[in-house]
CSV table of C-alpha atoms and ligand atoms in Angstrom, one decimal:
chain,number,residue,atom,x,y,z
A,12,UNK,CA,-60.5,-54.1,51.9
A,13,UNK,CA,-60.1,-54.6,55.0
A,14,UNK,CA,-60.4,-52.4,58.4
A,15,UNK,CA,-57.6,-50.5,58.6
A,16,UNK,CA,-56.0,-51.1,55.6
A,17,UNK,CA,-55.5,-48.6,52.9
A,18,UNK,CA,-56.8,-49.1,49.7
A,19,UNK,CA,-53.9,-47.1,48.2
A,20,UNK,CA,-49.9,-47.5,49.3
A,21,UNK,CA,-49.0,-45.0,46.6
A,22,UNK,CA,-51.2,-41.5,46.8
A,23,UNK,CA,-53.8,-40.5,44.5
A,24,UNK,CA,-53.7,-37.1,43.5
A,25,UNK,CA,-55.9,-34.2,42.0
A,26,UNK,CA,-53.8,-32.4,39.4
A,27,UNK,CA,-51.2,-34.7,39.3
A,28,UNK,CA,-49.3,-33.1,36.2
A,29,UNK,CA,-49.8,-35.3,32.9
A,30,UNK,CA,-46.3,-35.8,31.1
A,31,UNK,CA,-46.5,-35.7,27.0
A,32,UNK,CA,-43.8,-37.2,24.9
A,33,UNK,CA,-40.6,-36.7,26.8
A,34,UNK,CA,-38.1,-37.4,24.2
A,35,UNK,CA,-40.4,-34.1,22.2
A,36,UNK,CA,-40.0,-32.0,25.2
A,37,UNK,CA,-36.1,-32.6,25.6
A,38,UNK,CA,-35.6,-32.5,21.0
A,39,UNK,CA,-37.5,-29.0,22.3
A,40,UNK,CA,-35.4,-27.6,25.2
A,41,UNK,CA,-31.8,-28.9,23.4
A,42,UNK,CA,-33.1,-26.8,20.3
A,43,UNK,CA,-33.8,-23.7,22.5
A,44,UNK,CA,-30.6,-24.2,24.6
A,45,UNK,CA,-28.7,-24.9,20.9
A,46,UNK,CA,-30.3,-21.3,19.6
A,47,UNK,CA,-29.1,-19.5,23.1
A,48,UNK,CA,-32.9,-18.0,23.0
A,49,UNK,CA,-34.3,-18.5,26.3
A,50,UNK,CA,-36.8,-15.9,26.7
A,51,UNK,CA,-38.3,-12.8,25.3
A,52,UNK,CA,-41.0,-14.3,22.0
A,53,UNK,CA,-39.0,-16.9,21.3
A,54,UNK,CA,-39.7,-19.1,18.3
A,55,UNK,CA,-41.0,-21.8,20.7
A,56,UNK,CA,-43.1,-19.4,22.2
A,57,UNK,CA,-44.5,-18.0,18.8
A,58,UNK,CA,-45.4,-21.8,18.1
A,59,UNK,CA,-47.2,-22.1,21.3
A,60,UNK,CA,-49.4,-19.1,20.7
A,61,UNK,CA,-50.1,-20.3,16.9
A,62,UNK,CA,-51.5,-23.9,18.9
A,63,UNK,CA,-53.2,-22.4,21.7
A,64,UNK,CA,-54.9,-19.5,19.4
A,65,UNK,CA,-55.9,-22.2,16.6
A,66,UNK,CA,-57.7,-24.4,19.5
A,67,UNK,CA,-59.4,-21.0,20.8
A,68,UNK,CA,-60.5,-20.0,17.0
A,69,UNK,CA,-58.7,-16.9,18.0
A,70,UNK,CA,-57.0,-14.3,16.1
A,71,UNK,CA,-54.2,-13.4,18.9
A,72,UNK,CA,-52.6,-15.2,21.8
A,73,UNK,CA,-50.5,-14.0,23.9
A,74,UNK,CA,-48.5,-16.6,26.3
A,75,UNK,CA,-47.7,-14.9,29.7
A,76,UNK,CA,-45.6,-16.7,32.8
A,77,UNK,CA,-49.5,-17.3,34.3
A,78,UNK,CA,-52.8,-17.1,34.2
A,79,UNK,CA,-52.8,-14.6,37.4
A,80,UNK,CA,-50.6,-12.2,35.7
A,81,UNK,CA,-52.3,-13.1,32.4
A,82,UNK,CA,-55.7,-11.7,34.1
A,83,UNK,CA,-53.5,-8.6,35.5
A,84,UNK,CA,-52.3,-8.1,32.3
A,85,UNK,CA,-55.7,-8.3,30.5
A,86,UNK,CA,-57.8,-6.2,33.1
A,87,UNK,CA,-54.8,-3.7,32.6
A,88,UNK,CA,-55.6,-3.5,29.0
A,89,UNK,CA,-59.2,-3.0,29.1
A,90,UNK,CA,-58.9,-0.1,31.6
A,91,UNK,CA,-59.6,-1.7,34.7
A,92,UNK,CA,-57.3,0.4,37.3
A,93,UNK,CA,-57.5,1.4,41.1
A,94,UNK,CA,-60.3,1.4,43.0
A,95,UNK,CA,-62.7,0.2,40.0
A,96,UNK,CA,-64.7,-2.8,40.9
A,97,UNK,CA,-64.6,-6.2,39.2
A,98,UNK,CA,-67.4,-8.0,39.7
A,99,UNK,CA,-66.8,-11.9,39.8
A,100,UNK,CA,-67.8,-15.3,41.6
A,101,UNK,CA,-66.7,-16.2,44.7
A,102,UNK,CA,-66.7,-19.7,43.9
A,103,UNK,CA,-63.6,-20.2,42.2
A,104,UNK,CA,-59.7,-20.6,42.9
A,105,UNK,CA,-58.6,-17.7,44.8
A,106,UNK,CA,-55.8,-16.6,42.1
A,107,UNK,CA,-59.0,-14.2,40.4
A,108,UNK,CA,-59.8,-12.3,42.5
A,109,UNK,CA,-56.4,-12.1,44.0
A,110,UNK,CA,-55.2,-11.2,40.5
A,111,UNK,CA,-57.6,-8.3,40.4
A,112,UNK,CA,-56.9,-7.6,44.1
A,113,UNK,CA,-53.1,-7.4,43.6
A,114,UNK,CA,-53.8,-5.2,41.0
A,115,UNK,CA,-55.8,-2.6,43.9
A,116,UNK,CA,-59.2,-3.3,41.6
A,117,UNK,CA,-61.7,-4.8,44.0
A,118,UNK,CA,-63.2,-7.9,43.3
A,119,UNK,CA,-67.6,-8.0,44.6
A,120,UNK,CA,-68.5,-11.6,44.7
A,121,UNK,CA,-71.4,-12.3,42.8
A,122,UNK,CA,-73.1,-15.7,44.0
A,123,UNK,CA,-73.9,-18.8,41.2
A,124,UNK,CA,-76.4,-20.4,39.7
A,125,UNK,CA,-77.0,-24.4,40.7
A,126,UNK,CA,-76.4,-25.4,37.4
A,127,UNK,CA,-73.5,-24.1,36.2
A,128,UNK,CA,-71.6,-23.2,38.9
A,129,UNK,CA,-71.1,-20.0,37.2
A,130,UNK,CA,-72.1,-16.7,38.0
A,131,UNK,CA,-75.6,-16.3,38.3
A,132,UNK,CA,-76.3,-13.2,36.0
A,133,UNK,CA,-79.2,-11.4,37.5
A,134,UNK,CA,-77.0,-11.5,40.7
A,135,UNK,CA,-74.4,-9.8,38.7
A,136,UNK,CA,-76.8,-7.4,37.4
A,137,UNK,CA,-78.0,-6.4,40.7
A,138,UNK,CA,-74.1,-5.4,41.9
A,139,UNK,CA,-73.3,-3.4,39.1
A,140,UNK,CA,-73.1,0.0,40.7
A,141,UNK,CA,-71.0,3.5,39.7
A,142,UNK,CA,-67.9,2.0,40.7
A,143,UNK,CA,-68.0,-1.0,38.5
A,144,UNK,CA,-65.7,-1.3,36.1
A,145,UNK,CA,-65.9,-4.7,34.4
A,146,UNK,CA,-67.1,-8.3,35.3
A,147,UNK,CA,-64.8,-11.4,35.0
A,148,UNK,CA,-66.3,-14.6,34.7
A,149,UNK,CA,-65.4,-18.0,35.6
A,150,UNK,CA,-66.0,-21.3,33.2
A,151,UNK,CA,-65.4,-23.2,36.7
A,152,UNK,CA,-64.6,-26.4,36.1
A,153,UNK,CA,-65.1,-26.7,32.3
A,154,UNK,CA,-68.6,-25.4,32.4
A,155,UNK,CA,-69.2,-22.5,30.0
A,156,UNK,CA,-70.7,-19.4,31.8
A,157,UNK,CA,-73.6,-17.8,31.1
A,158,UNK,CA,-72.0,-16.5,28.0
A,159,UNK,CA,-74.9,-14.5,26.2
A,160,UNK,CA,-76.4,-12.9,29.1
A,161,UNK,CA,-73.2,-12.0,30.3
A,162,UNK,CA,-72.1,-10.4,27.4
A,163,UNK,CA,-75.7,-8.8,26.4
A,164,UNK,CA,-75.7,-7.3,30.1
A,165,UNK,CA,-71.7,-6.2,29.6
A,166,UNK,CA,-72.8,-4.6,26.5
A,167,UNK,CA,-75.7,-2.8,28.0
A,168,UNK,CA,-73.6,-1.2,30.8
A,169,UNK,CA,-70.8,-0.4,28.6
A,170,UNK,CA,-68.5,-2.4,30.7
A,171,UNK,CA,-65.9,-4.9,30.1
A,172,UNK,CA,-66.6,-8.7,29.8
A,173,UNK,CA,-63.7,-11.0,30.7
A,174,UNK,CA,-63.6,-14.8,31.1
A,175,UNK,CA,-61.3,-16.4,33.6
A,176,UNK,CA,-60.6,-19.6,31.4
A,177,UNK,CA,-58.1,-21.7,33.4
A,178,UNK,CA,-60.3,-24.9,33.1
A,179,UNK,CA,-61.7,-24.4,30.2
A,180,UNK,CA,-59.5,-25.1,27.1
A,181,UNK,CA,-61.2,-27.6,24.8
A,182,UNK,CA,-64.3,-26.5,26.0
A,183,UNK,CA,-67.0,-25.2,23.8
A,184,UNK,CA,-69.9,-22.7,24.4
A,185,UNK,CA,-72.8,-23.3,22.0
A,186,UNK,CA,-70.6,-25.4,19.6
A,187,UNK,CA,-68.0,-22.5,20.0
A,188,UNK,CA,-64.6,-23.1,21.2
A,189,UNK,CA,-63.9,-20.9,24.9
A,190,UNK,CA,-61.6,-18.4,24.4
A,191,UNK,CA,-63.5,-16.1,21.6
A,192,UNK,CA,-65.8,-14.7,24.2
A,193,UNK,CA,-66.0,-11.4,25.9
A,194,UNK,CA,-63.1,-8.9,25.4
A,195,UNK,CA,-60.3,-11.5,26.2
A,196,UNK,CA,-60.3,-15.0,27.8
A,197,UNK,CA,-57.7,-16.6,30.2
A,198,UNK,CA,-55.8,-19.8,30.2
A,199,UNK,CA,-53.9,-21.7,32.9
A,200,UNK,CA,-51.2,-23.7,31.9
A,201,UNK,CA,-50.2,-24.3,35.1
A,202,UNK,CA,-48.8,-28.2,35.8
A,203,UNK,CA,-51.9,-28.9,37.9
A,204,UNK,CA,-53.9,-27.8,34.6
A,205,UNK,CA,-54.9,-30.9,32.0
A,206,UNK,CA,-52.1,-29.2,29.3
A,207,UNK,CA,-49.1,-27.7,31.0
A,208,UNK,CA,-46.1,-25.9,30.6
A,209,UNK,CA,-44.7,-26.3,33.6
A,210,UNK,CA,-46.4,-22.7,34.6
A,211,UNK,CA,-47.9,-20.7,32.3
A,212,UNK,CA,-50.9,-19.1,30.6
A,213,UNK,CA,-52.6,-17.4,28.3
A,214,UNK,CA,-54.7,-14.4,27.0
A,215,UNK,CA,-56.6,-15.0,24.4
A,216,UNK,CA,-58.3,-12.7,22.2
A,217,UNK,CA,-59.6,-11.2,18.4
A,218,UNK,CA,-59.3,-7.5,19.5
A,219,UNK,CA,-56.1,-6.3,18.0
A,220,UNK,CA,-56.0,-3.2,19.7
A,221,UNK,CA,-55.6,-5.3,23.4
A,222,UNK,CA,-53.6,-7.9,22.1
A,223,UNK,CA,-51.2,-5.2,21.2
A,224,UNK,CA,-51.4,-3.6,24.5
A,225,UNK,CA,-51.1,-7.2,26.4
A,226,UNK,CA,-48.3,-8.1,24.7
A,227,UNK,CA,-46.6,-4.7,25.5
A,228,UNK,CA,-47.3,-5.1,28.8
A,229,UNK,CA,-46.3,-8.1,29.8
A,230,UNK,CA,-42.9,-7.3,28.3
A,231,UNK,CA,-42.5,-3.7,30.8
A,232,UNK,CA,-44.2,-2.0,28.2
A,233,UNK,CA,-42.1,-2.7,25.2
A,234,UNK,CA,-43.7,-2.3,21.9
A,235,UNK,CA,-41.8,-4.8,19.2
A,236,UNK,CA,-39.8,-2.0,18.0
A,237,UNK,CA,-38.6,-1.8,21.2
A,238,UNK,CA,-39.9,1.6,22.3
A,239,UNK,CA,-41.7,1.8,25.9
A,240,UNK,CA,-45.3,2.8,25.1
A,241,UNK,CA,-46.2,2.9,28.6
A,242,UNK,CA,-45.9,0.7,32.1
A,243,UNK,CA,-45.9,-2.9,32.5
A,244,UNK,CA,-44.5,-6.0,34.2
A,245,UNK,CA,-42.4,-8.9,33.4
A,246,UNK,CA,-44.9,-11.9,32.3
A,247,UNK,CA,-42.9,-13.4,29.6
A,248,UNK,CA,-43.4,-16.9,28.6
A,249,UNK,CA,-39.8,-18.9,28.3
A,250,UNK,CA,-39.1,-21.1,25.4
A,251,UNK,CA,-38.7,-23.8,28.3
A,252,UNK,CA,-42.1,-23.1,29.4
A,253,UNK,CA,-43.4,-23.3,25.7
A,254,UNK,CA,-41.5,-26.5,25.5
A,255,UNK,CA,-43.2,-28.3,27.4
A,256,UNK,CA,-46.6,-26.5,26.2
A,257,UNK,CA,-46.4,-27.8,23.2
A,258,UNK,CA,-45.6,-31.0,24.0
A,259,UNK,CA,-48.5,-31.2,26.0
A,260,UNK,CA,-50.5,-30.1,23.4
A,261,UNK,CA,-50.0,-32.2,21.7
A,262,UNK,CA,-51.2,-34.9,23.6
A,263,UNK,CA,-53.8,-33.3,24.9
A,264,UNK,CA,-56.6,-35.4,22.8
A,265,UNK,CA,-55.1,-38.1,24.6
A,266,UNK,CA,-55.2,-36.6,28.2
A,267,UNK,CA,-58.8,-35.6,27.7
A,268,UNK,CA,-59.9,-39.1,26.5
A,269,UNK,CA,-58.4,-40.5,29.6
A,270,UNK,CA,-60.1,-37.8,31.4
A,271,UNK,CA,-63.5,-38.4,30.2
A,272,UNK,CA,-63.1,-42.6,30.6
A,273,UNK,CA,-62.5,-41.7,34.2
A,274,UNK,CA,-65.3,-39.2,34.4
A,275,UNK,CA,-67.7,-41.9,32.9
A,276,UNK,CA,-66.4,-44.2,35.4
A,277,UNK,CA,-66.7,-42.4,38.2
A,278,UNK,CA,-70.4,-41.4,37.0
A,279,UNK,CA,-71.1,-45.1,36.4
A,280,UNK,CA,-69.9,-46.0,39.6
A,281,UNK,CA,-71.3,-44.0,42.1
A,282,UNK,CA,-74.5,-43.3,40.2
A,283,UNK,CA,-76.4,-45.4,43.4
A,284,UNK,CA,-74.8,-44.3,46.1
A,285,UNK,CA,-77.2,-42.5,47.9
A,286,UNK,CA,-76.4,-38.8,48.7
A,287,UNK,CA,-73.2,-38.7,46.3
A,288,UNK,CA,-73.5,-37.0,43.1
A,289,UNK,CA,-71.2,-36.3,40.5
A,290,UNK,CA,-71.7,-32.6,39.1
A,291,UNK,CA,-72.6,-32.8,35.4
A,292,UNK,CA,-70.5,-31.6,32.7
A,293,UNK,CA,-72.1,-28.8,30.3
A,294,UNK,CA,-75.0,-30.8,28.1
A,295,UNK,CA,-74.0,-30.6,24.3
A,296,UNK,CA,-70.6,-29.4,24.6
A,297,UNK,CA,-67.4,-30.7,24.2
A,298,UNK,CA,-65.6,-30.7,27.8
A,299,UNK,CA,-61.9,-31.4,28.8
A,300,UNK,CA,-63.5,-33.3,31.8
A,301,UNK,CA,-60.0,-32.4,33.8
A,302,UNK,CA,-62.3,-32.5,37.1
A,303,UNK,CA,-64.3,-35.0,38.5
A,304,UNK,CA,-66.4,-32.7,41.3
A,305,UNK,CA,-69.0,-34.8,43.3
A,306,UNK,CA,-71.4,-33.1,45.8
A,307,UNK,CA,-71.8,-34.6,49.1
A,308,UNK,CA,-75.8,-34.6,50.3
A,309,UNK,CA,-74.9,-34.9,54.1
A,310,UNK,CA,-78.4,-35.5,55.1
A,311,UNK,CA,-78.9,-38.3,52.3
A,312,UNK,CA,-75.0,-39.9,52.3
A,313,UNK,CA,-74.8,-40.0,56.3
A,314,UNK,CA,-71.8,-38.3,56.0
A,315,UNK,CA,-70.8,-35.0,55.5
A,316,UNK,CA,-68.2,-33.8,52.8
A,317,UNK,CA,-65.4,-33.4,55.2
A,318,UNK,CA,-66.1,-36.4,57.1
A,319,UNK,CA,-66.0,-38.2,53.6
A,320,UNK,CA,-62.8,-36.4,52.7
A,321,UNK,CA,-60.9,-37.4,56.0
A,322,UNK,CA,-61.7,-41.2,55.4
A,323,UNK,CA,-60.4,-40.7,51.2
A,324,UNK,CA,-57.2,-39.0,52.7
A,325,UNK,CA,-56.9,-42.2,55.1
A,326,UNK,CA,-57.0,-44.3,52.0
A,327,UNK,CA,-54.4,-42.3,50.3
A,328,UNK,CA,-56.9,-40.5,47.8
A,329,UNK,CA,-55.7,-37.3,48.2
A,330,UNK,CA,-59.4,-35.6,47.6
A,331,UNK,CA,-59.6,-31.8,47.4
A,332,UNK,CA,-62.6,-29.4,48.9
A,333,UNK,CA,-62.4,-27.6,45.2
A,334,UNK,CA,-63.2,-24.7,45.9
A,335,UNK,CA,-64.2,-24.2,49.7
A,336,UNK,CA,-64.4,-22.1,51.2
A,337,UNK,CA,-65.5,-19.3,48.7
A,338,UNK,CA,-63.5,-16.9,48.0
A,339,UNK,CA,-65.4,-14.1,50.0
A,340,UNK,CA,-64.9,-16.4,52.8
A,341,UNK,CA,-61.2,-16.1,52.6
A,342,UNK,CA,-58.7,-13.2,53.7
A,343,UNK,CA,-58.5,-10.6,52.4
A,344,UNK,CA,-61.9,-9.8,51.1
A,345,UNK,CA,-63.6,-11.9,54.2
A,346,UNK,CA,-62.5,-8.9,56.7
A,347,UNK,CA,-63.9,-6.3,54.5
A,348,UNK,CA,-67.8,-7.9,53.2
A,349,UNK,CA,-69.4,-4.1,53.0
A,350,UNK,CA,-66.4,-4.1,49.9
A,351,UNK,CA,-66.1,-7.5,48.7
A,352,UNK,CA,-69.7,-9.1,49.3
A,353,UNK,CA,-72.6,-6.7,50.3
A,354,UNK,CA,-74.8,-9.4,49.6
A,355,UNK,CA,-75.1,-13.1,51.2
A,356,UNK,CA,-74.2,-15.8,48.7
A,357,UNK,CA,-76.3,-18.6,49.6
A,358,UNK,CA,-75.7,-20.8,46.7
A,359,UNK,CA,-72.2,-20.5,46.8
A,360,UNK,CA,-71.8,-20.9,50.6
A,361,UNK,CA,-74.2,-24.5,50.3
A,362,UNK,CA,-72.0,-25.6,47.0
A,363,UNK,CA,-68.5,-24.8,48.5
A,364,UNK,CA,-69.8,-27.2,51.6
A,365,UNK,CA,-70.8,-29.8,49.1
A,366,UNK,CA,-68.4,-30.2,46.4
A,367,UNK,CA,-65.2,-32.9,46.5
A,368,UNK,CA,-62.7,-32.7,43.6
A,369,UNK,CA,-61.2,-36.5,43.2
A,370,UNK,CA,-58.3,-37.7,41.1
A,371,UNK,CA,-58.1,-38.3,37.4
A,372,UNK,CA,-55.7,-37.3,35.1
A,373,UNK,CA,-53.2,-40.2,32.9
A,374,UNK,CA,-52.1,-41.3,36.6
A,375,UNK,CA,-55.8,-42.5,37.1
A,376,UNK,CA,-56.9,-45.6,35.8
A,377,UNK,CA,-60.0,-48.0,35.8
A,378,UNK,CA,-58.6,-50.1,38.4
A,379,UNK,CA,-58.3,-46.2,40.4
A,380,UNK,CA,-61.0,-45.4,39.8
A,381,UNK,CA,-63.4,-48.8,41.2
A,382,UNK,CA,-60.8,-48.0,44.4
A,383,UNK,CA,-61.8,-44.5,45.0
A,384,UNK,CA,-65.4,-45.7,44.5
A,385,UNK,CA,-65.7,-48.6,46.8
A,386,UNK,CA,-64.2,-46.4,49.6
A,387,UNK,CA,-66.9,-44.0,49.1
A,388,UNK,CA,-69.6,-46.4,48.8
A,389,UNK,CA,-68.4,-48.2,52.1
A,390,UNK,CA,-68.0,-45.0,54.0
A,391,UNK,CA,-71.4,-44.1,53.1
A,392,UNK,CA,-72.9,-47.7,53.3
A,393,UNK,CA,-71.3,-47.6,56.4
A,394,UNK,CA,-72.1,-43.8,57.7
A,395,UNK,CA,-76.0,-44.6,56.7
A,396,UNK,CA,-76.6,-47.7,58.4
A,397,UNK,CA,-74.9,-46.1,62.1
A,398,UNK,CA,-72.4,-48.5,62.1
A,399,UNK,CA,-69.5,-46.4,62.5
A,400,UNK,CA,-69.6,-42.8,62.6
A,401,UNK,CA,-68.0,-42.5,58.9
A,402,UNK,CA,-64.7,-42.2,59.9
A,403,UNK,CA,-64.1,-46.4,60.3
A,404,UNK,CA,-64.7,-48.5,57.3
A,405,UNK,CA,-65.7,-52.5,57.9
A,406,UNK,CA,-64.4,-55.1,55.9
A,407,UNK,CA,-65.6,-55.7,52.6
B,24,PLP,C1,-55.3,-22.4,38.3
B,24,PLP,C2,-56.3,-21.3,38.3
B,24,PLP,C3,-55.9,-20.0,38.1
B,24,PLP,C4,-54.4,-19.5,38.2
B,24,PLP,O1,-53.6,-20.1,37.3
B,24,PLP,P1,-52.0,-19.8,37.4
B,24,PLP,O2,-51.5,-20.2,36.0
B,24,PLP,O3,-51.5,-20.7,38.5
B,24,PLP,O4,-51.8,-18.4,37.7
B,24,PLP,C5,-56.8,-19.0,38.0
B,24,PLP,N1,-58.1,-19.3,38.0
B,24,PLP,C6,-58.6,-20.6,38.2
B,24,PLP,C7,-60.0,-20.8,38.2
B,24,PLP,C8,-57.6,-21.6,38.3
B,24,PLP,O5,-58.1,-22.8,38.6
């Protein structure tokens, strides 16, 4: 490693979707395009739900086109309307509170707790006020909220409890598979996401009574006799979609055991690099590991997180500030903080300046992985002993 040169000619990405069995996917999409049933709970679709619900210990799934709509949908059907408030972390991937936004509910960022990453309850606690009308919590990154507070505070206030899930399947909470806590949880199955269906998601959930109402809903309010019970959106699944949902399903033990070599790896590797830490899946759970987060101790690495970013980019490791700045920080709800955040976040504000996603996923290997190490170990080796000013690497 020299100078100038790039560790990397071909990028390294975060998210870079993970393919399944292809000659599944296209057996799949010929049987859907053989049937002439694209769309509309499909049989591909039905299948999908069975899987996802079975690896939730669910009693209903329902697929939607997203996990945005799929939270739309669900806040819909626990009576989250207009003007209520929502309360929910700001640090997380701007699609929930957006999803709520969109929906003219109005998301009040609650800060998190160091450990988790999740939001920190008594913070939640504090901001429920007349107005609020449900809380929606984040497993960020894998990591199971607060589950039993949560839910023993939700319960308390007679408000809804939902659980924005898009990182989390696989995951468990006390042993429990996520996806059977609070009134409904949501899954991404977005192609960024460990399991993919191209774009997708899902709501997850044992209440009948909002199962029924999600599935009408995200079918413009069609109930399966085909009357309309009420309003709703399109947020259909596709049997193309499914298609590839399943097939990634079912290789999903495989992408996750790729995904925790690489975490291991990565944890191995950088476990003495001063000022570089790699955030901690949840103790005693089983986790999909689909991100490797490390936080950046400027004072103690020499380098802050950006600077450390620029020189990965340089390098062709595509690094991502997952997820900076926090949402409250970000239009539209940064214009408006008496509505969106009356109080300071401090824990989220110093995380968000921290925190550095880096690539893994089937794409990453070993021989990735010691490459996006050594950089980092140089640039800080290099950053610490004021021989460059982190941005120039010397030769190894
Ligand atoms: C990806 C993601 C979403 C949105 O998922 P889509 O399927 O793209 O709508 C929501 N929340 C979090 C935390 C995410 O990472």
């Amino acid at each position: 490693m020299t100078g100038g040169a790039r560790v990397f000619d071909e990028p390294l990405h975060v998210g870079r979707p993970n393919v399944g069995d292809r000659a599944r996917l296209r057996e799949r999409i010929d049987g859907a395009l053989d049937r002439l049933w694209f769309t509309n709970n499909g049989p591909l679709v039905r299948e999908f739900e069975e899987r996802v619900a079975e690896l939730a210990g669910t009693r209903h799934c329902v697929a939607v086109s997203n996990a945005t709509t799929g939270i739309q949908v669900a806040a819909k059907a626990v009576g989250i309307g207009i003007g209520d408030e929502v309360i929910v972390p700001s640090f997380t991937w701007v699609a929930t509170p957006h999803a709520l936004d969109w929906i003219g509910a109005v998301p009040v960022f609650c800060d998190v707790d160091e450990a988790t990453g999740t939001a920190d309850v008594a913070h939640v606690e504090k901001l429920i006020g007349p107005r609020t009308r449900g809380i929606l919590g984040v497993h960020v990154f894998g990591h199971p909220c607060r589950i039993d507070e949560l839910t023993a505070l939700a319960d308390r206030h007679g408000i809804p409890l939902l659980f924005d899930a898009a990182h989390a399947l696989g995951c468990t909470y006390r042993g429990k598979p996520i996806g059977g806590f609070g009134a409904a949880e949501i899954f991404s199955f977005q192609a960024t996401k460990f399991v993919n269906s191209f774009e997708g998601g899902a709501i997850v959930t044992d209440d009948d009574e909002l199962a029924d109402r999600a599935r009408a809903m995200r079918h413009q309010g069609l109930n399966p006799d085909h009357e309309i019970t009420g309003s709703g959106t399109v947020a259909r699944m596709h049997e193309i979609s499914a298609a590839m949902g399943l097939t990634s399903l079912e290789a999903a033990d495989t992408f996750t055991e790729v995904n925790r070599r690489n975490h291991r790896l990565y944890e191995e590797e950088l476990s003495d690099v001063p000022g570089i830490r790699v955030r901690r899946q949840a103790a005693g759970e089983l986790t999909n590991c689909q991100y490797v987060v490390i936080e950046v101790d400027a004072p103690r690495a020499g380098l802050d997180r950006d600077t450390l970013n620029s020189v990965l980019h340089r390098h062709n490791v595509l690094a991502r500030p997952y997820f900076s700045p926090g949402c409250h920080d970000s239009e539209p709800y940064r214009s408006d903080p008496a509505r969106h955040a009356p109080d300071p976040l401090p824990r989220t504000e110093a995380l968000t300046r921290r925190v550095l996603s880096l690539p893994t996923g089937m794409a990453v290997g070993p021989a990735e992985v010691a490459g996006v190490c050594a950089v980092i170990r140089e640039a800080v080796s290099a950053a610490r002993s004021g021989a460059a000013d982190g941005i120039l690497i010397p030769t190894a």
